[in-house]
Coordinates of C-alpha atoms and ligand atoms in Angstrom, one line a residue:
X20 CA 0.1 -0.2 0.0
X21 CA 2.4 2.3 1.5
X22 CA 4.6 2.0 -1.8
X23 CA 2.5 2.3 -4.2
X24 CA 1.1 5.7 -3.0
X25 CA 5.0 6.6 -2.9
X26 CA 5.2 5.6 -6.7
X27 CA 1.6 7.6 -7.4
X28 CA 3.4 10.7 -5.5
X29 CA 6.8 10.5 -8.0
X30 CA 4.3 9.4 -10.9
X31 CA 2.1 12.6 -10.7
X32 CA 4.3 14.9 -8.8
X33 CA 6.2 16.0 -12.3
X34 CA 3.0 16.2 -14.2
X35 CA 1.5 18.4 -11.4
X36 CA 4.6 20.6 -11.4
X37 CA 4.5 20.9 -15.2
X38 CA 0.6 22.0 -15.1
X39 CA 1.9 24.6 -12.4
X40 CA 4.3 26.4 -14.5
X41 CA 2.0 26.4 -17.4
X42 CA -0.9 27.9 -15.2
X43 CA 2.2 30.1 -13.8
X44 CA 3.0 31.8 -17.5
X45 CA -0.5 33.5 -17.7
X46 CA -1.7 34.4 -21.2
X47 CA -0.6 38.2 -22.0
X48 CA -4.1 40.4 -21.5
X49 CA -3.6 42.2 -24.8
X50 CA -3.1 38.6 -27.0
X51 CA -6.4 37.5 -25.1
X52 CA -8.3 40.6 -26.0
X53 CA -6.9 40.7 -29.2
X54 CA -7.7 37.0 -29.8
X55 CA -11.5 37.7 -28.0
X56 CA -11.7 40.2 -31.3
X57 CA -10.9 37.8 -33.2
X58 CA -12.8 35.2 -32.2
X59 CA -15.9 37.7 -31.8
X60 CA -15.5 38.9 -35.7
X61 CA -14.8 35.5 -36.9
X62 CA -17.8 33.8 -35.0
X63 CA -15.0 31.5 -34.3
X64 CA -17.4 30.6 -31.0
X65 CA -19.7 28.2 -32.6
X66 CA -17.6 26.7 -35.9
X67 CA -13.7 26.6 -33.6
X68 CA -15.2 26.4 -30.4
X69 CA -13.5 29.4 -29.7
X70 CA -15.5 29.4 -25.7
X71 CA -15.4 33.2 -24.9
X72 CA -15.1 32.0 -21.2
X73 CA -11.9 30.5 -21.6
X74 CA -8.6 30.9 -21.7
X75 CA -7.7 31.8 -25.7
X76 CA -4.3 29.5 -25.2
X77 CA -6.8 27.1 -24.7
X78 CA -8.9 27.0 -27.9
X79 CA -8.0 24.8 -30.6
X80 CA -5.8 25.2 -33.4
X81 CA -4.0 28.4 -31.6
X82 CA -0.4 27.8 -30.2
X83 CA 1.1 30.2 -27.5
X84 CA 4.6 30.2 -26.2
X85 CA 4.9 32.2 -22.7
X86 CA 2.0 33.0 -22.5
X87 CA 2.0 35.0 -25.9
X88 CA -0.3 33.6 -29.1
X89 CA 3.0 32.3 -31.9
X90 CA 0.3 30.4 -34.0
X91 CA -3.5 30.7 -35.2
X92 CA -3.7 27.9 -37.6
X93 CA -7.3 27.7 -38.9
X94 CA -7.3 27.0 -42.6
X95 CA -10.0 24.7 -44.5
X96 CA -12.4 25.0 -41.3
X97 CA -15.4 26.7 -43.0
X98 CA -15.4 29.7 -41.6
X99 CA -16.8 33.0 -42.7
X100 CA -16.7 36.9 -41.2
X101 CA -14.1 39.1 -41.2
X102 CA -10.7 39.9 -39.7
X103 CA -10.2 42.7 -36.7
X104 CA -8.3 46.2 -36.1
X105 CA -6.6 44.5 -33.1
X106 CA -4.8 41.5 -35.0
X107 CA -2.0 43.5 -35.3
X108 CA -1.1 43.4 -31.3
X109 CA -0.7 39.4 -31.8
X110 CA 3.4 40.8 -31.9
X111 CA 4.5 37.4 -30.5
X112 CA 2.7 35.5 -33.9
X113 CA 5.2 33.6 -35.9
X114 CA 1.9 31.7 -37.9
X115 CA -0.9 33.2 -39.3
X116 CA -3.0 30.3 -41.3
X117 CA -6.1 31.8 -42.2
X118 CA -6.1 29.5 -46.1
X119 CA -9.2 28.2 -47.7
X120 CA -12.0 29.8 -45.7
X121 CA -15.0 32.8 -46.4
X122 CA -13.0 35.2 -44.7
X123 CA -14.3 38.7 -46.7
X124 CA -13.6 42.7 -46.6
X125 CA -10.6 44.4 -46.0
X126 CA -7.2 42.7 -44.8
X127 CA -5.6 45.2 -41.5
X128 CA -2.6 46.0 -42.1
X129 CA -0.3 43.7 -39.9
X130 CA 2.5 46.4 -39.4
X131 CA 4.4 45.8 -36.6
X132 CA 4.5 42.0 -36.4
X133 CA 7.9 41.7 -36.6
X134 CA 8.1 37.7 -35.6
X135 CA 5.7 36.8 -38.2
X136 CA 7.2 34.3 -40.7
X137 CA 4.5 32.5 -42.6
X138 CA 1.6 34.1 -43.6
X139 CA -1.3 32.2 -45.5
X140 CA -4.8 34.4 -46.6
X141 CA -5.0 32.0 -50.0
X142 CA -8.4 31.4 -51.4
X143 CA -10.5 33.7 -49.2
X144 CA -12.8 36.5 -50.4
X145 CA -10.6 39.2 -48.8
X146 CA -11.4 42.4 -51.1
X147 CA -8.4 45.0 -50.0
X148 CA -4.7 45.0 -49.1
X149 CA -3.5 47.9 -47.8
X150 CA -0.7 49.6 -49.5
X151 CA 1.4 49.8 -45.9
X152 CA 0.5 45.5 -45.3
X153 CA 4.0 44.5 -45.2
X154 CA 5.7 47.3 -43.3
X155 CA 7.7 45.9 -40.2
X156 CA 7.2 42.3 -41.5
X157 CA 10.8 41.7 -40.9
X158 CA 11.2 38.1 -40.1
X159 CA 8.4 37.3 -42.6
X160 CA 9.4 34.1 -45.2
X161 CA 5.8 32.8 -46.7
X162 CA 3.5 34.8 -47.9
X163 CA 0.4 33.3 -50.1
X164 CA -2.4 35.3 -51.2
X165 CA -3.5 33.5 -54.1
X166 CA -7.4 33.5 -54.9
X167 CA -8.7 36.4 -53.9
X168 CA -11.0 39.1 -54.8
X169 CA -9.0 41.8 -54.3
X170 CA -9.4 45.6 -55.7
X171 CA -6.3 45.8 -58.0
X172 CA -3.1 46.2 -56.3
X173 CA 0.0 46.8 -56.9
X174 CA 2.9 44.6 -55.3
X175 CA 3.8 47.4 -52.2
X176 CA 6.9 48.9 -51.3
X177 CA 6.5 47.4 -48.0
X178 CA 6.9 43.8 -49.2
X179 CA 10.5 45.3 -49.1
X180 CA 11.2 45.2 -45.1
X181 CA 10.6 41.1 -45.5
X182 CA 14.4 40.9 -46.4
X183 CA 14.6 36.9 -46.1
X184 CA 11.2 36.0 -48.1
X185 CA 11.5 32.9 -50.0
X186 CA 7.9 32.2 -50.9
X187 CA 5.7 34.3 -51.8
X188 CA 2.4 33.8 -54.2
X189 CA -0.4 36.3 -55.3
X190 CA -1.6 33.7 -58.6
X191 CA -5.5 35.7 -59.1
X192 CA -5.1 38.2 -56.5
X193 CA -5.8 41.3 -59.1
X194 CA -2.0 42.6 -58.9
X195 CA -1.7 45.2 -61.3
X196 CA 1.3 47.7 -62.2
X197 CA 4.7 45.5 -63.2
X198 CA 6.8 43.0 -61.9
X199 CA 9.3 44.8 -58.8
X200 CA 12.6 44.9 -59.3
X201 CA 13.0 44.5 -55.8
X202 CA 12.0 40.6 -55.8
X203 CA 15.5 40.1 -57.4
X204 CA 17.5 42.8 -55.0
X205 CA 15.7 42.9 -52.0
X206 CA 14.8 39.2 -51.5
X207 CA 18.5 37.2 -51.6
X208 CA 16.7 33.9 -50.5
X209 CA 14.0 34.5 -53.1
X210 CA 12.3 30.5 -54.3
X211 CA 9.2 30.9 -55.5
X212 CA 7.6 33.8 -57.4
X213 CA 4.3 33.5 -58.2
X214 CA 1.8 35.6 -60.2
X215 CA 0.0 33.9 -62.9
X216 CA -3.4 35.0 -63.5
X217 CA -3.2 38.8 -62.7
X218 CA -2.8 41.9 -65.0
X219 CA 1.0 42.6 -65.1
X220 CA 2.4 44.7 -67.9
X221 CA 6.4 45.2 -68.4
X222 CA 9.4 42.9 -68.3
X223 CA 10.9 40.8 -66.8
X224 CA 13.3 43.1 -64.8
X225 CA 16.9 42.6 -65.7
X226 CA 17.4 42.8 -62.6
X227 CA 16.8 38.7 -62.3
X228 CA 19.7 37.5 -64.2
X229 CA 21.7 36.1 -61.3
X230 CA 18.9 35.5 -59.1
X231 CA 18.5 31.9 -56.9
X232 CA 14.5 31.6 -58.4
X233 CA 13.5 27.9 -58.8
X234 CA 9.9 28.7 -59.3
X235 CA 8.9 31.7 -62.1
X236 CA 5.4 31.9 -62.9
X237 CA 4.1 35.0 -64.7
X238 CA 1.5 32.7 -66.9
X239 CA -2.0 34.2 -68.1
X240 CA -1.8 37.6 -67.3
X241 CA -4.9 38.8 -68.2
X242 CA -6.4 41.7 -70.1
X243 CA -3.0 43.0 -70.6
X244 CA 0.2 41.2 -70.5
X245 CA 3.8 40.8 -69.8
X246 CA 6.3 41.9 -73.4
X247 CA 9.3 42.2 -74.3
X248 CA 12.4 39.4 -74.5
X249 CA 13.4 36.9 -72.2
X250 CA 17.4 36.6 -72.8
X251 CA 17.3 37.9 -69.2
X252 CA 16.3 34.0 -68.5
X253 CA 19.3 32.6 -69.5
X254 CA 21.2 33.8 -66.3
X255 CA 18.3 32.8 -64.5
X256 CA 20.5 29.7 -63.5
X257 CA 18.6 28.0 -60.4
X258 CA 15.2 27.8 -62.2
X259 CA 13.1 24.2 -62.2
X260 CA 9.9 25.6 -62.7
X261 CA 9.6 28.6 -65.6
X262 CA 5.6 29.4 -66.4
X263 CA 5.9 32.2 -68.9
X264 CA 2.6 31.0 -71.3
X265 CA -0.1 33.6 -72.7
X266 CA 1.6 36.7 -72.3
X267 CA 3.2 38.9 -75.4
X268 CA 6.6 37.6 -74.8
X269 CA 8.6 37.6 -78.3
X270 CA 12.4 38.1 -79.7
X271 CA 14.0 34.6 -79.6
X272 CA 14.3 31.7 -77.2
X273 CA 17.5 32.4 -75.3
X274 CA 20.3 30.0 -75.0
X275 CA 19.4 27.3 -71.9
X276 CA 22.7 25.8 -71.4
X277 CA 23.3 27.5 -67.8
X278 CA 19.5 26.2 -66.4
X279 CA 20.7 22.7 -65.8
X280 CA 17.8 22.2 -63.2
X281 CA 15.3 23.3 -65.6
X282 CA 12.1 21.2 -65.4
X283 CA 9.7 22.9 -66.3
X284 CA 9.3 25.2 -69.5
X285 CA 5.9 26.6 -70.7
X286 CA 5.9 29.2 -73.3
X287 CA 2.8 28.4 -75.0
X288 CA 0.9 31.6 -76.4
X289 CA 3.4 34.3 -76.8
X290 CA 4.7 35.4 -79.7
X291 CA 8.7 33.9 -79.9
X292 CA 10.2 33.8 -83.1
X293 CA 13.8 32.4 -84.1
X294 CA 14.5 29.0 -84.3
X295 CA 14.1 26.7 -81.0
X296 CA 18.3 26.9 -80.0
X297 CA 20.0 23.5 -79.6
X298 CA 20.4 24.4 -76.1
X299 CA 16.7 23.7 -75.1
X300 CA 16.7 20.3 -77.3
X301 CA 19.5 19.1 -75.5
X302 CA 18.6 20.3 -71.8
X303 CA 18.7 16.6 -69.8
X304 CA 16.7 18.2 -66.9
X305 CA 13.6 19.3 -69.5
X306 CA 10.6 16.8 -68.2
X307 CA 7.5 18.9 -69.6
X308 CA 7.8 22.0 -72.2
X309 CA 5.0 24.2 -74.1
X310 CA 5.9 25.9 -77.2
X311 CA 2.6 25.8 -79.3
X312 CA 1.2 29.0 -80.3
X313 CA 4.1 31.1 -80.7
X314 CA 6.5 31.8 -84.4
X315 CA 9.0 29.5 -84.2
X316 CA 10.9 29.2 -87.1
X317 CA 13.2 27.3 -88.8
X318 CA 13.2 23.2 -88.3
X319 CA 10.7 21.6 -86.1
X320 CA 13.0 20.9 -83.4
X321 CA 13.5 17.0 -82.4
X322 CA 13.1 16.7 -78.4
X323 CA 14.7 13.3 -76.5
X324 CA 12.2 11.2 -75.0
X325 CA 13.0 12.6 -71.5
X326 CA 10.4 15.0 -72.8
X327 CA 7.4 13.1 -71.8
X328 CA 5.0 15.8 -71.7
X329 CA 5.3 18.1 -75.0
X330 CA 3.3 20.6 -76.3
X331 CA 4.2 21.6 -80.0
X332 CA 2.2 21.7 -83.1
X333 CA 4.2 22.7 -85.7
X334 CA 0.8 24.2 -87.2
X335 CA 0.9 27.3 -85.2
X336 CA 4.0 27.9 -85.5
X337 CA 6.3 29.6 -88.5
X338 CA 8.4 26.6 -88.8
X339 CA 10.0 26.2 -92.2
X340 CA 8.5 22.2 -92.9
X341 CA 6.2 20.7 -90.5
X342 CA 7.8 17.5 -90.1
X343 CA 10.9 17.3 -86.9
X344 CA 14.2 17.5 -88.0
X345 CA 14.2 18.4 -91.7
X346 CA 16.4 21.2 -92.0
X347 CA 15.1 23.7 -94.1
X348 CA 16.2 25.5 -98.0
X349 CA 19.8 27.2 -97.4
X350 CA 18.1 30.2 -98.7
X351 CA 15.7 30.0 -95.7
X352 CA 19.0 29.5 -92.9
X353 CA 20.7 32.3 -94.9
X354 CA 17.7 34.6 -94.4
X355 CA 17.2 33.4 -90.7
X356 CA 21.0 34.3 -89.8
X357 CA 20.3 38.0 -91.6
X358 CA 17.2 37.9 -89.5
X359 CA 18.9 37.0 -86.2
X360 CA 21.3 40.3 -86.3
X361 CA 17.9 42.3 -86.0
X362 CA 16.9 40.0 -83.0
X363 CA 14.0 37.9 -85.0
X364 CA 11.4 40.8 -85.7
X365 CA 7.8 39.8 -85.6
X366 CA 7.2 40.8 -88.8
X367 CA 9.7 38.6 -90.7
X368 CA 8.1 35.4 -88.5
X369 CA 4.8 36.4 -89.5
X370 CA 5.4 37.0 -93.0
X371 CA 8.3 34.5 -94.0
X372 CA 6.2 30.9 -94.2
X373 CA 7.2 27.7 -95.7
X374 CA 9.9 26.9 -97.1
X375 CA 10.7 28.9 -100.0
X376 CA 11.7 32.2 -100.3
X377 CA 11.3 33.0 -103.7
X378 CA 7.1 31.7 -103.6
X379 CA 6.4 35.5 -103.6
X380 CA 4.7 36.2 -100.4
X381 CA 8.0 36.5 -98.2
X382 CA 8.4 40.7 -96.8
X383 CA 11.1 41.9 -98.5
X384 CA 12.5 39.3 -100.8
X385 CA 12.2 39.0 -104.8
X386 CA 14.1 36.2 -106.7
X387 CA 14.6 35.7 -110.7
X388 CA 13.4 32.9 -112.3
X389 CA 15.8 31.1 -111.4
X390 CA 14.8 31.1 -107.8
X391 CA 17.9 33.2 -106.5
X392 CA 17.4 36.1 -104.9
X393 CA 18.5 39.0 -106.2
X394 CA 16.8 42.5 -103.9
X395 CA 16.2 42.9 -100.5
X396 CA 14.4 45.7 -99.7
X397 CA 14.2 46.2 -95.5
X398 CA 13.5 49.7 -95.6
X399 CA 11.3 51.5 -93.0
X400 CA 10.9 48.2 -91.2
X401 CA 11.7 49.7 -87.5
X402 CA 14.6 47.3 -87.7
X403 CA 17.3 46.9 -84.4
X404 CA 20.5 45.4 -84.2
X405 CA 23.6 45.3 -86.9
X406 CA 24.1 44.4 -90.7
X407 CA 24.8 40.7 -90.6
X408 CA 27.8 39.6 -92.9
X409 CA 25.5 36.5 -94.3
X410 CA 24.2 38.6 -96.5
X411 CA 27.3 37.9 -98.5
X412 CA 26.1 34.2 -99.3
X413 CA 23.3 35.9 -101.3
X414 CA 25.8 35.9 -104.2
X415 CA 22.7 36.9 -106.7
X416 CA 22.1 39.8 -104.6
X417 CA 21.7 42.9 -107.0
X418 CA 20.2 45.1 -104.6
X419 CA 20.4 45.8 -100.7
X420 CA 18.3 48.2 -99.5
X421 CA 18.1 49.0 -95.2
X422 CA 17.7 52.5 -95.6
X423 CA 15.7 54.2 -92.5
X424 CA 15.9 51.9 -89.6
X425 CA 17.8 51.7 -86.2
X426 CA 20.7 50.0 -87.5
X427 CA 24.1 49.9 -85.8
X428 CA 27.6 49.0 -86.0
X429 CA 29.4 48.8 -88.9
X430 CA 29.0 47.9 -93.1
X431 CA 30.6 43.8 -93.1
X432 CA 33.6 44.2 -95.6
X433 CA 32.5 40.7 -96.3
X434 CA 29.8 42.6 -98.7
X435 CA 32.0 43.8 -100.9
X436 CA 32.4 40.1 -102.5
X437 CA 29.0 40.5 -103.6
X438 CA 29.2 40.3 -107.2
X439 CA 26.4 41.4 -108.6
X440 CA 25.5 44.5 -106.3
X441 CA 24.5 47.6 -108.0
X442 CA 22.8 49.5 -105.4
X443 CA 22.7 49.2 -101.3
X444 CA 21.1 52.1 -99.4
X445 CA 22.1 51.9 -96.0
X446 CA 21.4 55.7 -95.4
X447 CA 19.3 57.0 -92.3
X448 CA 20.4 54.0 -89.6
X449 CA 22.9 54.6 -86.8
X450 CA 26.0 53.0 -88.5
X451 CA 29.3 53.3 -87.3
X452 CA 33.4 52.6 -89.0
X453 CA 34.8 52.6 -91.9
X454 CA 33.4 52.1 -95.1
X455 CA 34.6 49.2 -96.5
X456 CA 36.0 49.3 -100.3
X457 CA 33.8 48.2 -103.0
X458 CA 34.6 48.2 -106.1
X459 CA 34.6 51.6 -107.8
X460 CA 32.2 50.6 -110.5
X461 CA 29.6 49.9 -108.3
X462 CA 27.1 53.0 -107.0
X463 CA 25.7 53.2 -103.1
X464 CA 22.6 55.2 -102.8
X465 CA 21.0 58.1 -101.7
X466 CA 22.0 60.1 -104.6
X467 CA 25.0 58.3 -106.1
X468 CA 26.2 59.2 -102.3
X469 CA 26.4 56.7 -99.6
X470 CA 24.8 58.2 -95.8
X471 CA 25.6 57.4 -92.4
X472 CA 25.8 58.5 -89.1
Ligands
NAG15 C1 -4.1 47.2 -29.6 O1 -3.2 47.7 -29.4 C2 -3.5 49.5 -28.8 C3 -2.0 50.1 -29.3 O2 -0.9 49.3 -29.2 C4 -4.4 49.3 -28.1 O3 -5.0 50.6 -28.3 C5 -5.2 48.3 -28.0 O4 -6.3 48.9 -27.0 C6 -5.0 47.4 -28.3 N1 -6.1 46.4 -28.5 C7 -6.8 45.1 -27.9 C8 -8.1 44.5 -27.8 O5 -5.6 45.1 -26.8
NAG16 C1 -10.4 20.3 -46.3 O1 -11.4 19.8 -45.5 C2 -11.9 19.0 -46.1 C3 -13.0 18.2 -45.5 O2 -12.8 18.5 -43.7 C4 -11.3 18.0 -47.0 O3 -12.0 17.2 -47.6 C5 -10.6 19.0 -48.0 O4 -9.5 18.1 -48.4 C6 -9.8 19.9 -47.1 N1 -9.0 20.6 -48.2 C7 -7.9 21.1 -48.1 C8 -7.3 21.8 -48.9 O5 -7.2 21.0 -47.2
NAG17 C1 -9.9 44.2 -60.2 O1 -9.5 45.7 -59.5 C2 -10.6 46.1 -60.4 C3 -10.2 47.9 -59.5 O2 -10.0 47.4 -58.3 C4 -11.8 45.7 -60.9 O3 -13.1 46.8 -61.0 C5 -12.3 44.2 -60.6 O4 -13.8 44.4 -60.7 C6 -11.0 43.3 -60.0 N1 -11.3 42.3 -60.7 C7 -11.0 41.1 -59.9 C8 -11.1 39.7 -61.0 O5 -11.5 40.9 -59.3
NAG18 C1 8.3 27.0 -51.3 O1 8.0 26.7 -52.0 C2 8.0 25.4 -52.9 C3 8.3 25.0 -53.8 O2 7.0 24.8 -53.9 C4 8.0 24.3 -51.4 O3 8.8 23.4 -51.8 C5 8.5 24.6 -50.0 O4 7.9 24.2 -49.0 C6 8.2 26.5 -50.2 N1 8.5 26.7 -48.3 C7 8.0 27.1 -47.6 C8 8.3 27.4 -46.3 O5 6.6 27.5 -47.6
NAG19 C1 24.6 36.8 -68.2 O1 25.6 36.4 -67.5 C2 27.0 36.8 -68.2 C3 27.8 36.6 -67.8 O2 28.1 37.2 -65.9 C4 26.4 38.3 -68.8 O3 28.1 39.0 -69.6 C5 25.4 38.7 -69.8 O4 25.6 40.1 -70.2 C6 24.4 38.2 -68.5 N1 22.9 38.0 -69.9 C7 21.7 38.4 -69.6 C8 21.2 38.7 -70.6 O5 21.9 39.0 -68.3
NAG20 C1 13.7 47.5 -82.2 O1 14.1 48.1 -80.7 C2 12.2 48.5 -80.2 C3 11.9 49.0 -78.7 O2 13.4 47.7 -78.4 C4 11.5 47.6 -80.1 O3 10.2 48.5 -79.9 C5 10.9 47.3 -82.0 O4 9.9 46.4 -81.8 C6 12.1 46.6 -82.6 N1 12.1 46.5 -84.2 C7 12.0 45.4 -83.9 C8 11.6 45.4 -85.6 O5 11.6 44.5 -83.9
NAG21 C1 15.1 54.2 -83.7 O1 15.5 55.4 -84.0 C2 15.3 56.8 -83.1 C3 16.5 57.7 -83.1 O2 17.2 57.0 -82.5 C4 14.0 57.2 -82.5 O3 14.1 58.2 -82.0 C5 13.6 55.8 -82.5 O4 12.9 55.7 -81.1 C6 14.4 54.2 -83.1 N1 13.0 53.6 -83.3 C7 12.6 52.6 -82.6 C8 11.6 51.7 -82.5 O5 13.5 51.8 -81.8

């Protein structure tokens, strides 16, 4: 008897002490008041059984440490209600998980929740996010705001306070404006940036080159769209997932050879031009790729079986032929290298269809009856870039008209080998350097004079 009583005593003593200790760490009065306000505005006494008569630190899905509320995890609990202005009083909060409920109304400012690390607000009915929302959230690493019917908003400067940001996701959140530069400069640990199904405009900032971002989703901008070239991608060597589909990106596909971890690349429904680079067809990591509905040129690329999931409809592009792997006509190859020096302009890709540049339909190209290119007229086409020395491979060329564009660089000396060339007009561009010495008997417009700036 005596022994077992001792045993019982020793058995329970630590538990009793522990309980006493917990009771000692009294719930912080400010936190308790803020939690009661939260419970009232969410109707959580009914949905979660958060009893007004009990201590908020005893409520389900609430975690406290030393009497301070550190986590509220009430995702997917069929809660309908609003958030109270007292929320930012919970200054010890590290996790706030409210996702997948029917919480509506304005988000209160969270200014000052300097311990907050994880914020899940996605899949609710919030309709407003204040611009100072992220002010002072210096511990924030993970933010999910997706699928809320916000009034349109731009990613605010206040987000910069979250220097340790790792994942930022705001798909379908009515975000407007441009993709801020500071995602690249302010967040050295950024891993995921997801801003799909918004109304963003502008380009991928050049500063994104060299960032360690692994997942970038900018697809399906609605109403407006993202545009410009994606050369910056070639230096984003940490990328595993790149989703840029359904935008207005243009220009050639970049060199992918440095992106050795890229698994999932979605580029369909844009305006990419130029050939599919071999750095993409030979990318070992690639398993999923979409390219349909662009204006890609050159031969239909052949991908290895490791690309299990391939979306590429040759009919939707500007390939020279429809069968994979068949090379283009040599004249097409020359014209494509010429276009390459101009950055593969959209207009050429739009007009240069099929495998016969002499079929009469190719913008700026005239041929003789033997199918040899005799005239190239690219005047006033807004062309950028430089004059390709590949022109020298069109040995029957008689007229080369490039005036009134924005060409820079020099006139390639290889052009002097064109023995049939009668007229070269490069006036009204921004060329520089020496004019190569063409044989005297040939004349060069305008009005017998070669003008260049
Ligand atoms: C919240 O904090 C503000 C300012 O710090 C204070 O005035 C207010 O009374 C607090 N609210 C509650 C419910 O504790
Ligand atoms: C939400 O809860 C329901 C039932 O309680 C469950 O079936 C569903 O998988 C949950 N959804 C998420 C996203 O957790
Ligand atoms: C986005 O915001 C604008 C202006 O605030 C609003 O008119 C529009 O309905 C919102 N769009 C969506 C999809 O919520
Ligand atoms: C960030 O996103 C990645 C990729 O979706 C995921 O694997 C990781 O768990 C997320 N990290 C956090 C802290 O949520
Ligand atoms: C990529 O990085 C290389 C070397 O660091 C640099 O020369 C080049 O300009 C960068 N390209 C882009 C598009 O950022
Ligand atoms: C030349 O560059 C400008 C500015 O980048 C661009 O808007 C224009 O479309 C380019 N022209 C062509 C023909 O690609
Ligand atoms: C071409 O250059 C001119 C003068 O340098 C400039 O005003 C114009 O905007 C440029 N056009 C394009 C399409 O880049």
